[in-house]
Amino acid sequence: MPNKPPHQRANTMIVHQNAKATSIIRMNLDGEKRVLMVDTDLKLDGEHPNYSAKKLFSLKQACQSFVDGNPELVDTYAIRAWN
């Protein structure tokens, strides 16, 4: 996949059953940051009856592995619920 632009590579790099969509955005808060945005079907509210800490932890590990392995693409990640 080296010929694909970064935003296309990111969509195929996060392999996790609860990662439903990914994108890389640039944010300029205190200097520019490249953020891997991961949309998930998981409940992120710990009070929700369907919240799964184990699944969320697993998704976070997958995201961090991507960040660690692709410093030329992203600086950090964020997870957002789409449900």
C-alpha positions as YAML, in Angstrom:
chain: A
units: angstrom
residues:
- id: 1
  name: MET
  ca: [0.00, 0.00, 0.00]
- id: 2
  name: PRO
  ca: [2.88, 2.47, -0.13]
- id: 3
  name: ASN
  ca: [1.41, 4.27, -3.16]
- id: 4
  name: LYS
  ca: [-1.85, 5.16, -1.40]
- id: 5
  name: PRO
  ca: [-2.21, 8.53, 0.32]
- id: 6
  name: PRO
  ca: [-2.20, 8.46, 4.16]
- id: 7
  name: HIS
  ca: [-5.96, 8.89, 4.54]
- id: 8
  name: GLN
  ca: [-6.57, 5.75, 2.46]
- id: 9
  name: ARG
  ca: [-3.94, 3.73, 4.29]
- id: 10
  name: ALA
  ca: [-5.50, 4.62, 7.65]
- id: 11
  name: ASN
  ca: [-8.83, 3.13, 6.63]
- id: 12
  name: THR
  ca: [-7.24, -0.26, 6.14]
- id: 13
  name: MET
  ca: [-4.81, -0.24, 9.06]
- id: 14
  name: ILE
  ca: [-7.15, -0.32, 12.05]
- id: 15
  name: VAL
  ca: [-8.36, -3.89, 12.14]
- id: 16
  name: HIS
  ca: [-10.79, -4.24, 15.01]
- id: 17
  name: GLN
  ca: [-14.35, -5.49, 15.10]
- id: 18
  name: ASN
  ca: [-15.56, -2.29, 16.76]
- id: 19
  name: ALA
  ca: [-13.70, 0.20, 14.52]
- id: 20
  name: LYS
  ca: [-16.35, 1.11, 11.98]
- id: 21
  name: ALA
  ca: [-14.69, 4.06, 10.23]
- id: 22
  name: THR
  ca: [-11.42, 5.97, 10.44]
- id: 23
  name: SER
  ca: [-10.06, 9.25, 9.18]
- id: 24
  name: ILE
  ca: [-7.07, 11.45, 9.84]
- id: 25
  name: ILE
  ca: [-7.74, 15.08, 10.66]
- id: 26
  name: ARG
  ca: [-5.37, 17.93, 11.39]
- id: 27
  name: MET
  ca: [-6.00, 20.02, 14.48]
- id: 28
  name: ASN
  ca: [-4.17, 23.19, 15.40]
- id: 29
  name: LEU
  ca: [-4.54, 23.66, 19.15]
- id: 30
  name: ASP
  ca: [-1.03, 24.07, 20.51]
- id: 31
  name: GLY
  ca: [0.75, 23.30, 17.28]
- id: 32
  name: GLU
  ca: [-0.53, 21.06, 14.56]
- id: 33
  name: LYS
  ca: [-1.57, 17.54, 15.53]
- id: 34
  name: ARG
  ca: [-2.58, 14.76, 13.19]
- id: 35
  name: VAL
  ca: [-5.37, 12.86, 14.87]
- id: 36
  name: LEU
  ca: [-6.63, 9.42, 13.88]
- id: 37
  name: MET
  ca: [-10.40, 9.61, 14.41]
- id: 38
  name: VAL
  ca: [-11.97, 6.22, 15.00]
- id: 39
  name: ASP
  ca: [-15.74, 5.81, 14.91]
- id: 40
  name: THR
  ca: [-17.05, 2.91, 16.93]
- id: 41
  name: ASP
  ca: [-20.30, 1.16, 17.69]
- id: 42
  name: LEU
  ca: [-19.24, 0.78, 21.33]
- id: 43
  name: LYS
  ca: [-20.93, 2.67, 24.14]
- id: 44
  name: LEU
  ca: [-18.34, 5.04, 25.61]
- id: 45
  name: ASP
  ca: [-20.34, 6.03, 28.67]
- id: 46
  name: GLY
  ca: [-19.35, 3.81, 31.58]
- id: 47
  name: GLU
  ca: [-22.85, 4.19, 33.01]
- id: 48
  name: HIS
  ca: [-24.53, 2.72, 29.93]
- id: 49
  name: PRO
  ca: [-25.78, -0.86, 30.42]
- id: 50
  name: ASN
  ca: [-24.06, -2.01, 27.20]
- id: 51
  name: TYR
  ca: [-20.68, -0.46, 28.07]
- id: 52
  name: SER
  ca: [-17.80, -2.93, 27.73]
- id: 53
  name: ALA
  ca: [-14.52, -1.85, 29.30]
- id: 54
  name: LYS
  ca: [-12.82, -4.92, 27.83]
- id: 55
  name: LYS
  ca: [-13.87, -4.12, 24.24]
- id: 56
  name: LEU
  ca: [-13.01, -0.43, 24.62]
- id: 57
  name: PHE
  ca: [-9.58, -1.28, 26.05]
- id: 58
  name: SER
  ca: [-8.97, -3.61, 23.10]
- id: 59
  name: LEU
  ca: [-9.94, -0.87, 20.63]
- id: 60
  name: LYS
  ca: [-7.65, 1.61, 22.39]
- id: 61
  name: GLN
  ca: [-4.78, -0.87, 22.14]
- id: 62
  name: ALA
  ca: [-5.38, -1.24, 18.39]
- id: 63
  name: CYS
  ca: [-5.45, 2.54, 17.96]
- id: 64
  name: GLN
  ca: [-2.27, 3.06, 19.97]
- id: 65
  name: SER
  ca: [-0.51, 0.34, 17.99]
- id: 66
  name: PHE
  ca: [-1.41, 2.17, 14.79]
- id: 67
  name: VAL
  ca: [-0.13, 5.48, 16.18]
- id: 68
  name: ASP
  ca: [3.09, 3.89, 17.43]
- id: 69
  name: GLY
  ca: [3.69, 2.15, 14.11]
- id: 70
  name: ASN
  ca: [2.88, 5.16, 11.90]
- id: 71
  name: PRO
  ca: [4.47, 8.29, 13.39]
- id: 72
  name: GLU
  ca: [4.79, 9.77, 9.90]
- id: 73
  name: LEU
  ca: [0.97, 9.70, 9.58]
- id: 74
  name: VAL
  ca: [-0.51, 10.48, 12.99]
- id: 75
  name: ASP
  ca: [0.41, 11.91, 16.37]
- id: 76
  name: THR
  ca: [-2.49, 10.62, 18.46]
- id: 77
  name: TYR
  ca: [-5.96, 9.12, 18.22]
- id: 78
  name: ALA
  ca: [-9.50, 9.86, 19.37]
- id: 79
  name: ILE
  ca: [-12.47, 7.53, 19.59]
- id: 80
  name: ARG
  ca: [-16.02, 8.69, 19.08]
- id: 81
  name: ALA
  ca: [-19.29, 6.81, 19.30]
- id: 82
  name: TRP
  ca: [-21.53, 6.85, 16.27]
- id: 83
  name: ASN
  ca: [-24.59, 5.48, 18.02]
...
